[in-house]
CSV table of N, CA and C in Angstrom, one decimal:
chain,number,residue,atom,x,y,z
B,566,UNK,N,2.0,-18.1,1.5
B,566,UNK,CA,3.1,-18.2,2.3
B,566,UNK,C,4.3,-18.7,1.6
B,567,UNK,N,5.2,-17.8,1.5
B,567,UNK,CA,6.7,-18.0,1.4
B,567,UNK,C,7.5,-18.5,2.1
B,568,UNK,N,8.6,-19.6,1.8
B,568,UNK,CA,8.9,-20.0,2.4
B,568,UNK,C,10.4,-19.8,2.7
B,569,UNK,N,10.5,-20.0,4.1
B,569,UNK,CA,11.9,-19.6,4.7
B,569,UNK,C,12.1,-17.7,4.6
B,570,UNK,N,11.3,-17.6,5.3
B,570,UNK,CA,10.3,-15.9,6.1
B,570,UNK,C,12.1,-15.1,6.1
B,571,UNK,N,12.6,-13.9,5.2
B,571,UNK,CA,13.9,-12.7,6.2
B,571,UNK,C,13.1,-12.5,7.3
B,572,UNK,N,12.1,-12.2,7.8
B,572,UNK,CA,11.4,-12.0,9.1
B,572,UNK,C,11.0,-12.5,10.1
B,573,UNK,N,10.8,-13.6,10.5
B,573,UNK,CA,9.9,-14.8,11.5
B,573,UNK,C,8.9,-14.3,11.8
B,574,UNK,N,9.4,-13.2,12.7
B,574,UNK,CA,8.6,-13.3,13.4
B,574,UNK,C,8.8,-12.0,14.0
B,575,UNK,N,8.0,-11.6,13.1
B,575,UNK,CA,7.6,-9.9,12.9
B,575,UNK,C,6.3,-9.2,14.0
B,576,UNK,N,6.3,-7.8,14.2
B,576,UNK,CA,6.2,-7.2,15.5
B,576,UNK,C,4.3,-7.0,14.7
B,577,UNK,N,3.5,-7.8,15.7
B,577,UNK,CA,2.1,-7.9,15.5
B,577,UNK,C,1.2,-6.6,16.3
B,578,UNK,N,1.2,-5.6,16.1
B,578,UNK,CA,0.4,-4.5,16.0
B,578,UNK,C,-2.4,-5.1,15.5
B,579,UNK,N,-2.3,-4.2,17.2
B,579,UNK,CA,-4.1,-4.8,17.4
B,579,UNK,C,-4.4,-3.9,15.5
B,580,UNK,N,-5.2,-4.2,15.5
B,580,UNK,CA,-5.7,-3.4,14.3
B,580,UNK,C,-6.7,-1.5,15.2
B,581,UNK,N,-7.3,-1.4,14.5
B,581,UNK,CA,-7.5,0.1,14.9
B,581,UNK,C,-8.8,0.4,14.7
B,582,UNK,N,-9.8,1.0,15.6
B,582,UNK,CA,-11.3,0.8,15.1
B,582,UNK,C,-11.5,1.4,14.2
B,583,UNK,N,-12.4,1.1,13.3
B,583,UNK,CA,-13.1,2.2,11.9
B,583,UNK,C,-13.1,3.3,12.3
B,584,UNK,N,-13.7,4.7,11.7
B,584,UNK,CA,-13.6,6.2,12.2
B,584,UNK,C,-15.1,5.8,11.6
B,585,UNK,N,-16.2,5.9,11.5
B,585,UNK,CA,-17.8,6.6,11.3
B,585,UNK,C,-18.1,7.6,10.5
B,586,UNK,N,-18.1,7.2,9.0
B,586,UNK,CA,-18.2,8.1,9.2
B,586,UNK,C,-19.0,9.0,7.6
B,587,UNK,N,-19.6,10.4,7.9
B,587,UNK,CA,-21.0,10.5,7.3
B,587,UNK,C,-20.5,11.5,5.5
B,588,UNK,N,-21.5,11.4,4.8
B,588,UNK,CA,-21.2,11.6,3.5
B,588,UNK,C,-21.5,12.7,3.7
B,589,UNK,N,-20.9,14.1,5.0
B,589,UNK,CA,-21.7,15.1,4.9
B,589,UNK,C,-20.2,15.3,5.4
B,590,UNK,N,-19.3,14.7,6.1
B,590,UNK,CA,-17.8,15.0,6.8
B,590,UNK,C,-17.4,15.4,5.5
B,591,UNK,N,-17.3,15.4,4.0
B,591,UNK,CA,-15.9,15.7,3.6
B,591,UNK,C,-17.0,15.8,2.0
B,592,UNK,N,-16.4,16.5,1.3
B,592,UNK,CA,-17.4,17.2,0.1
B,592,UNK,C,-17.4,15.7,-0.6
B,593,UNK,N,-17.8,15.2,-2.0
B,593,UNK,CA,-17.5,14.3,-2.6
B,593,UNK,C,-16.0,13.9,-3.9
B,594,UNK,N,-16.0,15.7,-4.1
B,594,UNK,CA,-14.4,15.1,-4.9
B,594,UNK,C,-13.4,15.3,-4.1
B,595,UNK,N,-13.0,15.7,-2.6
B,595,UNK,CA,-12.2,16.0,-1.4
B,595,UNK,C,-11.8,14.5,-1.6
B,596,UNK,N,-10.3,14.3,-2.0
B,596,UNK,CA,-9.5,12.5,-1.2
B,596,UNK,C,-9.5,13.3,-0.2
B,597,UNK,N,-9.8,12.4,0.8
B,597,UNK,CA,-9.1,12.0,2.1
B,597,UNK,C,-8.0,10.9,3.1
B,598,UNK,N,-7.0,11.5,3.2
B,598,UNK,CA,-6.4,10.7,3.7
B,598,UNK,C,-6.8,9.1,4.5
B,599,UNK,N,-7.6,9.6,5.6
B,599,UNK,CA,-7.7,9.2,6.3
B,599,UNK,C,-9.5,7.7,6.0
B,600,UNK,N,-9.6,8.3,4.7
B,600,UNK,CA,-10.4,7.4,3.5
B,600,UNK,C,-9.3,6.6,2.0
B,601,UNK,N,-7.9,7.2,2.2
B,601,UNK,CA,-7.4,5.9,1.5
B,601,UNK,C,-6.6,5.3,2.5
B,602,UNK,N,-6.5,5.6,3.7
B,602,UNK,CA,-6.0,4.5,4.9
B,602,UNK,C,-7.1,3.9,4.8
B,603,UNK,N,-8.8,4.1,5.0
B,603,UNK,CA,-9.2,3.1,4.9
B,603,UNK,C,-9.3,1.7,4.2
B,604,UNK,N,-8.7,2.3,2.9
B,604,UNK,CA,-9.3,1.1,2.1
B,604,UNK,C,-8.2,0.8,1.8
B,605,UNK,N,-6.9,1.2,2.1
B,605,UNK,CA,-5.7,0.5,1.9
B,605,UNK,C,-5.5,-0.9,3.7
B,606,UNK,N,-5.9,-0.7,4.2
B,606,UNK,CA,-4.9,-0.6,5.4
B,606,UNK,C,-5.2,-2.2,5.5
B,607,UNK,N,-6.5,-3.0,5.5
B,607,UNK,CA,-6.7,-4.7,5.1
B,607,UNK,C,-6.0,-4.7,4.2
B,608,UNK,N,-5.3,-5.1,3.7
B,608,UNK,CA,-4.2,-5.6,2.5
B,608,UNK,C,-3.0,-6.2,3.0
B,609,UNK,N,-3.4,-7.5,2.5
B,609,UNK,CA,-2.0,-8.7,3.2
B,609,UNK,C,-1.0,-9.0,2.3
B,610,UNK,N,0.2,-8.9,4.1
B,610,UNK,CA,1.1,-8.4,3.8
B,610,UNK,C,1.9,-10.4,3.1
B,611,UNK,N,2.3,-9.8,2.1
B,611,UNK,CA,3.3,-11.5,0.7
B,611,UNK,C,3.7,-12.4,1.7
B,612,UNK,N,4.0,-12.0,2.8
B,612,UNK,CA,5.1,-13.0,3.7
B,612,UNK,C,4.2,-13.6,5.2
B,613,UNK,N,2.5,-13.2,5.4
B,613,UNK,CA,2.6,-13.2,7.1
B,613,UNK,C,0.8,-13.3,6.6
B,614,UNK,N,0.6,-14.1,7.5
B,614,UNK,CA,-0.7,-14.1,7.4
B,614,UNK,C,-1.6,-12.1,7.9
B,615,UNK,N,-1.0,-11.3,7.9
B,615,UNK,CA,-1.2,-10.5,8.7
B,615,UNK,C,-1.6,-9.2,7.8
B,616,UNK,N,-2.2,-8.4,7.8
B,616,UNK,CA,-2.7,-7.0,7.4
B,616,UNK,C,-1.7,-5.9,7.5
B,617,UNK,N,-1.6,-5.7,6.6
B,617,UNK,CA,-0.2,-4.0,6.1
B,617,UNK,C,0.0,-3.1,7.6
B,618,UNK,N,-1.7,-2.8,7.7
B,618,UNK,CA,-2.1,-1.8,9.0
B,618,UNK,C,-1.7,-2.9,10.6
B,619,UNK,N,-1.4,-3.7,10.4
B,619,UNK,CA,-1.2,-5.3,11.7
B,619,UNK,C,0.0,-4.8,12.1
B,620,UNK,N,1.6,-4.7,10.9
B,620,UNK,CA,2.5,-4.8,10.9
B,620,UNK,C,3.2,-3.4,11.1
B,621,UNK,N,2.2,-2.1,10.5
B,621,UNK,CA,2.7,-0.8,11.7
B,621,UNK,C,3.6,-0.9,10.2
B,622,UNK,N,3.1,-1.0,8.7
B,622,UNK,CA,3.7,-0.7,6.9
B,622,UNK,C,3.1,-0.1,7.0
B,623,UNK,N,1.8,0.4,7.3
B,623,UNK,CA,1.3,1.4,7.1
B,623,UNK,C,1.0,2.1,8.3
B,624,UNK,N,0.1,3.6,7.4
B,624,UNK,CA,-0.1,4.6,9.2
B,624,UNK,C,-0.9,5.2,9.0
B,625,UNK,N,-2.1,5.9,9.8
B,625,UNK,CA,-3.1,7.2,8.7
B,625,UNK,C,-1.5,7.9,8.2
B,626,UNK,N,-0.7,8.2,9.5
B,626,UNK,CA,-0.2,10.0,9.3
B,626,UNK,C,0.8,9.6,7.5
B,627,UNK,N,1.2,8.2,7.5
B,627,UNK,CA,2.1,7.9,6.2
B,627,UNK,C,0.9,8.6,4.4
B,628,UNK,N,0.2,8.7,5.2
B,628,UNK,CA,-0.7,9.1,3.7
B,628,UNK,C,-1.4,10.3,3.7
B,629,UNK,N,-0.1,11.7,2.9
B,629,UNK,CA,-0.7,12.9,2.5
B,629,UNK,C,-1.5,13.2,1.3
B,630,UNK,N,-2.0,14.1,1.2
B,630,UNK,CA,-3.3,14.2,-0.3
B,630,UNK,C,-3.1,15.8,-0.5
B,631,UNK,N,-2.3,16.8,-1.1
B,631,UNK,CA,-2.6,17.9,-1.8
B,631,UNK,C,-3.5,18.2,-2.9
B,632,UNK,N,-4.5,18.8,-2.1
B,632,UNK,CA,-5.8,18.8,-3.1
B,632,UNK,C,-5.0,19.9,-4.1
B,633,UNK,N,-4.0,21.0,-4.1
B,633,UNK,CA,-3.8,21.8,-5.2
B,633,UNK,C,-2.9,21.4,-5.9
B,634,UNK,N,-2.4,19.7,-5.8
B,634,UNK,CA,-1.2,19.8,-7.7
B,634,UNK,C,-2.2,19.2,-7.2
B,635,UNK,N,-2.8,18.4,-6.7
B,635,UNK,CA,-3.1,16.8,-7.4
B,635,UNK,C,-2.3,16.0,-7.0
B,636,UNK,N,-1.4,15.6,-5.7
B,636,UNK,CA,-0.7,14.3,-5.6
B,636,UNK,C,-1.3,14.0,-4.3
B,637,UNK,N,-0.8,12.6,-4.7
B,637,UNK,CA,-1.2,11.7,-2.9
B,637,UNK,C,0.1,11.2,-2.9
B,638,UNK,N,0.7,10.9,-1.8
B,638,UNK,CA,1.7,9.9,-1.7
B,638,UNK,C,1.7,9.6,-0.1
B,639,UNK,N,1.6,7.5,-0.7
B,639,UNK,CA,1.5,7.1,0.1
B,639,UNK,C,3.2,6.6,0.8
B,640,UNK,N,3.5,6.7,1.9
B,640,UNK,CA,5.1,6.1,2.4
B,640,UNK,C,4.6,4.9,3.1
B,641,UNK,N,5.4,3.5,2.3
B,641,UNK,CA,5.3,2.6,3.6
B,641,UNK,C,6.7,1.8,4.5
B,642,UNK,N,6.6,1.2,5.2
B,642,UNK,CA,7.8,0.8,5.8
B,642,UNK,C,7.8,-0.9,5.9
B,643,UNK,N,8.5,-1.5,5.9
B,643,UNK,CA,8.4,-2.3,5.1
B,643,UNK,C,9.3,-3.1,6.5
B,644,UNK,N,9.1,-4.3,7.3
B,644,UNK,CA,9.2,-4.4,8.8
B,644,UNK,C,11.0,-4.7,8.7
B,645,UNK,N,11.5,-5.8,8.1
B,645,UNK,CA,12.8,-5.3,7.8
B,645,UNK,C,13.6,-4.4,6.3
B,646,UNK,N,15.5,-4.0,6.7
B,646,UNK,CA,15.7,-3.2,6.2
B,646,UNK,C,15.7,-4.3,4.7
B,647,UNK,N,16.0,-5.4,4.5
B,647,UNK,CA,16.3,-5.7,3.1
B,647,UNK,C,14.8,-7.0,3.3
B,648,UNK,N,13.4,-6.4,3.0
B,648,UNK,CA,12.6,-7.0,2.6
B,648,UNK,C,12.4,-7.4,1.3
B,649,UNK,N,12.4,-8.9,1.6
B,649,UNK,CA,12.0,-8.9,-0.1
B,649,UNK,C,11.4,-9.4,-1.1
B,650,UNK,N,10.2,-8.4,-0.1
B,650,UNK,CA,8.9,-8.6,-0.5
B,650,UNK,C,8.5,-6.6,-0.6
B,651,UNK,N,9.5,-5.7,-0.9
B,651,UNK,CA,8.9,-4.7,-0.2
B,651,UNK,C,8.1,-3.8,-2.4
B,652,UNK,N,9.1,-4.1,-2.6
B,652,UNK,CA,8.5,-4.4,-4.3
B,652,UNK,C,6.9,-4.9,-5.0
B,653,UNK,N,6.5,-5.6,-4.6
B,653,UNK,CA,4.8,-6.6,-4.3
B,653,UNK,C,4.2,-5.7,-3.3
B,654,UNK,N,4.3,-5.3,-2.1
B,654,UNK,CA,3.5,-4.1,-1.5
B,654,UNK,C,3.5,-3.3,-2.2
B,655,UNK,N,4.0,-2.4,-2.8
B,655,UNK,CA,3.6,-1.5,-3.7
B,655,UNK,C,2.9,-2.1,-4.6
B,656,UNK,N,2.9,-3.2,-5.0
B,656,UNK,CA,2.6,-3.4,-6.3
B,656,UNK,C,1.2,-3.4,-6.1
B,657,UNK,N,1.1,-3.7,-4.8
B,657,UNK,CA,-0.9,-4.2,-3.7
B,657,UNK,C,-0.6,-2.6,-3.6
B,658,UNK,N,-0.1,-1.9,-2.9
B,658,UNK,CA,-1.1,-0.7,-2.6
B,658,UNK,C,-0.9,0.3,-4.6
B,659,UNK,N,-0.6,-0.1,-5.5
B,659,UNK,CA,-1.3,0.8,-6.5
B,659,UNK,C,-1.5,-0.1,-7.2
B,660,UNK,N,-1.8,-0.8,-7.3
B,660,UNK,CA,-3.5,-2.0,-8.3
B,660,UNK,C,-4.4,-1.7,-6.9
B,661,UNK,N,-4.2,-1.8,-5.7
B,661,UNK,CA,-5.4,-1.4,-5.0
B,661,UNK,C,-6.4,-0.1,-5.4
B,662,UNK,N,-5.6,0.9,-5.4
B,662,UNK,CA,-5.7,2.4,-5.3
B,662,UNK,C,-5.5,2.5,-7.3
B,663,UNK,N,-6.3,1.6,-8.5
B,663,UNK,CA,-5.9,2.3,-9.8
B,663,UNK,C,-7.0,3.1,-10.0
B,664,UNK,N,-7.6,3.4,-9.6
B,664,UNK,CA,-9.5,3.5,-10.8
B,664,UNK,C,-9.6,4.1,-9.2
B,665,UNK,N,-9.3,4.9,-8.2
B,665,UNK,CA,-10.1,4.9,-6.8
B,665,UNK,C,-10.7,6.4,-7.0
B,666,UNK,N,-9.4,7.1,-7.8
B,666,UNK,CA,-9.1,8.8,-7.5
B,666,UNK,C,-9.4,9.3,-8.8
B,667,UNK,N,-10.1,10.7,-8.4
B,667,UNK,CA,-10.8,11.9,-10.1
B,667,UNK,C,-9.8,11.1,-10.5
B,668,UNK,N,-9.5,11.5,-11.5
B,668,UNK,CA,-8.5,11.7,-13.4
B,668,UNK,C,-7.4,11.9,-13.1
B,669,UNK,N,-7.1,13.6,-12.2
B,669,UNK,CA,-6.3,14.6,-12.5
B,669,UNK,C,-5.5,14.0,-11.5
B,670,UNK,N,-6.0,12.9,-10.3
B,670,UNK,CA,-4.8,13.1,-9.0
B,670,UNK,C,-3.6,12.1,-9.5
B,671,UNK,N,-1.7,12.6,-9.4
B,671,UNK,CA,-1.0,11.6,-9.3
B,671,UNK,C,-1.0,10.8,-7.8
B,672,UNK,N,-0.8,9.5,-8.1
B,672,UNK,CA,-0.3,8.8,-7.2
B,672,UNK,C,1.4,8.7,-6.7
B,673,UNK,N,1.2,9.0,-5.8
B,673,UNK,CA,2.9,8.1,-5.0
B,673,UNK,C,3.3,7.4,-4.4
B,674,UNK,N,4.2,6.1,-4.3
B,674,UNK,CA,4.2,5.0,-3.5
B,674,UNK,C,5.5,5.3,-3.2
B,675,UNK,N,5.9,5.2,-2.3
B,675,UNK,CA,7.7,5.2,-1.9
B,675,UNK,C,7.3,4.9,-0.5
B,676,UNK,N,8.5,4.1,0.0
B,676,UNK,CA,9.3,3.3,1.3
B,676,UNK,C,10.0,4.5,1.6
B,677,UNK,N,9.1,4.7,2.9
B,677,UNK,CA,9.7,5.7,4.4
B,677,UNK,C,11.4,5.5,3.6
B,678,UNK,N,11.9,7.1,3.9
B,678,UNK,CA,13.2,7.1,4.1
B,678,UNK,C,13.9,6.5,5.0
B,679,UNK,N,15.1,5.8,4.6
B,679,UNK,CA,16.0,5.6,5.5
B,679,UNK,C,15.3,3.7,5.9
B,680,UNK,N,15.0,3.4,5.5
B,680,UNK,CA,13.9,1.9,5.6
B,680,UNK,C,13.9,0.3,5.2
B,681,UNK,N,14.2,1.0,4.0
B,681,UNK,CA,14.8,-0.3,3.3
B,681,UNK,C,16.3,-0.2,2.7
B,682,UNK,N,17.6,-1.2,2.2
B,682,UNK,CA,18.0,-0.9,1.8
B,682,UNK,C,18.2,-0.7,0.0
B,683,UNK,N,17.5,-1.1,-0.3
B,683,UNK,CA,17.6,-0.1,-1.8
B,683,UNK,C,16.8,0.8,-2.2
B,684,UNK,N,16.0,1.3,-1.1
B,684,UNK,CA,15.3,3.0,-0.7
B,684,UNK,C,15.3,3.2,-3.0
B,685,UNK,N,16.7,3.5,-2.8
B,685,UNK,CA,15.8,4.2,-4.6
B,685,UNK,C,15.5,3.9,-6.0
B,686,UNK,N,16.2,2.7,-5.3
B,686,UNK,CA,15.2,2.0,-6.8
B,686,UNK,C,14.4,0.8,-6.9
B,687,UNK,N,14.0,0.8,-5.8
B,687,UNK,CA,12.7,0.2,-5.1
B,687,UNK,C,11.3,1.5,-5.8
B,688,UNK,N,11.7,2.5,-5.1
B,688,UNK,CA,10.7,4.2,-5.8
B,688,UNK,C,11.0,4.1,-7.2
B,689,UNK,N,11.3,4.0,-7.6
B,689,UNK,CA,12.4,4.2,-9.1
B,689,UNK,C,11.6,2.9,-9.8
B,690,UNK,N,10.7,1.8,-9.4
B,690,UNK,CA,10.6,0.3,-9.8
B,690,UNK,C,9.1,0.5,-10.5
B,691,UNK,N,8.6,1.9,-7.9
B,691,UNK,CA,6.8,1.5,-8.2
B,691,UNK,C,6.6,2.5,-8.9
B,692,UNK,N,6.8,3.7,-9.1
B,692,UNK,CA,7.1,4.9,-10.0
B,692,UNK,C,6.5,4.7,-11.2
B,693,UNK,N,7.2,3.9,-11.8
B,693,UNK,CA,7.0,4.0,-13.0
B,693,UNK,C,6.4,3.3,-14.0
B,694,UNK,N,5.2,3.9,-14.5
B,694,UNK,CA,3.9,3.0,-15.1
B,694,UNK,C,4.7,1.8,-16.1
B,695,UNK,N,5.0,1.4,-16.8
B,695,UNK,CA,6.3,0.7,-17.7
B,695,UNK,C,6.5,-0.3,-16.9
B,696,UNK,N,7.4,-0.1,-15.6
B,696,UNK,CA,7.9,-1.9,-15.0
B,696,UNK,C,6.7,-2.0,-14.0
B,697,UNK,N,5.9,-0.7,-13.5
B,697,UNK,CA,4.2,-1.3,-12.9
B,697,UNK,C,3.6,-2.7,-14.1
B,698,UNK,N,3.0,-2.1,-14.5
B,698,UNK,CA,2.4,-3.2,-15.6
B,698,UNK,C,3.5,-3.7,-16.6
B,699,UNK,N,4.3,-4.4,-16.7
B,699,UNK,CA,5.6,-5.5,-16.5
B,699,UNK,C,5.6,-6.3,-15.9
B,700,UNK,N,5.7,-5.9,-14.3
B,700,UNK,CA,5.2,-6.1,-13.6
B,700,UNK,C,4.0,-7.1,-13.6
B,701,UNK,N,3.0,-6.9,-13.1
B,701,UNK,CA,1.7,-7.8,-13.3
B,701,UNK,C,1.5,-8.1,-14.3
B,702,UNK,N,1.7,-7.9,-15.5
B,702,UNK,CA,2.1,-8.8,-16.5
B,702,UNK,C,2.6,-10.5,-16.8
B,703,UNK,N,3.4,-11.0,-15.5
B,703,UNK,CA,4.0,-11.7,-14.5
B,703,UNK,C,2.3,-12.4,-13.7
B,704,UNK,N,3.0,-13.9,-14.5
B,704,UNK,CA,2.1,-14.2,-14.1
B,704,UNK,C,1.8,-15.0,-12.2
B,705,UNK,N,2.7,-14.9,-11.6
B,705,UNK,CA,3.7,-15.4,-10.4
B,705,UNK,C,3.0,-14.2,-9.7
B,706,UNK,N,3.7,-13.0,-10.0
B,706,UNK,CA,3.6,-11.9,-9.1
B,706,UNK,C,2.0,-11.0,-9.3
B,707,UNK,N,2.0,-11.6,-10.2
B,707,UNK,CA,0.3,-11.7,-10.5
B,707,UNK,C,-0.7,-12.0,-9.8
B,708,UNK,N,-0.2,-13.5,-9.5
B,708,UNK,CA,-1.3,-13.5,-8.2
B,708,UNK,C,-0.5,-13.3,-7.4
B,709,UNK,N,0.4,-13.5,-6.7
B,709,UNK,CA,0.6,-13.2,-5.6
B,709,UNK,C,0.2,-11.4,-5.3
B,710,UNK,N,0.5,-10.7,-6.2
B,710,UNK,CA,-0.5,-9.5,-5.6
B,710,UNK,C,-2.1,-9.3,-6.0
B,711,UNK,N,-2.9,-10.5,-6.0
B,711,UNK,CA,-3.8,-11.2,-5.5
B,711,UNK,C,-4.3,-11.2,-4.6
B,712,UNK,N,-2.8,-13.0,-4.3
B,712,UNK,CA,-3.8,-13.1,-2.9
B,712,UNK,C,-3.9,-12.3,-1.5
B,713,UNK,N,-2.9,-11.2,-1.9
B,713,UNK,CA,-2.4,-10.0,-0.5
B,713,UNK,C,-3.9,-9.2,-1.2
B,714,UNK,N,-4.4,-8.9,-2.1
B,714,UNK,CA,-5.7,-7.5,-2.3
B,714,UNK,C,-6.9,-8.4,-2.2
B,715,UNK,N,-7.5,-9.7,-2.0
B,715,UNK,CA,-8.1,-11.0,-2.0
B,715,UNK,C,-8.2,-11.7,-1.6
B,716,UNK,N,-7.5,-11.5,-0.7
B,716,UNK,CA,-7.8,-12.7,0.8
B,716,UNK,C,-8.9,-12.7,1.8
B,717,UNK,N,-9.1,-13.6,2.1
B,717,UNK,CA,-9.8,-14.0,3.3
B,717,UNK,C,-9.9,-13.7,4.2
B,718,UNK,N,-8.3,-14.6,4.9
B,718,UNK,CA,-7.7,-14.8,5.8
B,718,UNK,C,-8.2,-13.8,7.3
B,719,UNK,N,-7.9,-12.2,6.8
B,719,UNK,CA,-7.8,-11.2,7.5
B,719,UNK,C,-9.6,-11.1,8.4
């Protein structure tokens, strides 16, 4: 956990029940927003020992799929407007999803409109392959992302 928390007392919500799915519920190549949500909902927040789902940073409704255009949009809402970990959260989402979809899909990760003071620059950073790659080469950032992705504290 980071010292000097910006949001020391976040609102924590209960985890939702996982939906039991059968293989017949969708075709093998179809990309399902609920499947994506189930895959990323347990990512741990960089500042708190809670999941992105528990902090309402992500929801089922924040993921959209356009099969025709081959686009997936994940919109997340930081807990406060000046969240210093907003890019780390976006990097965690991108890293978790990097090999999860058919290659013809483009994944966009964005901060919800009006939810962060630096929304435009954060969105630009999170969707620029070179910036994402450079960020993940930083050992400290890489460690933080890995801790969020592979934490067993939840």
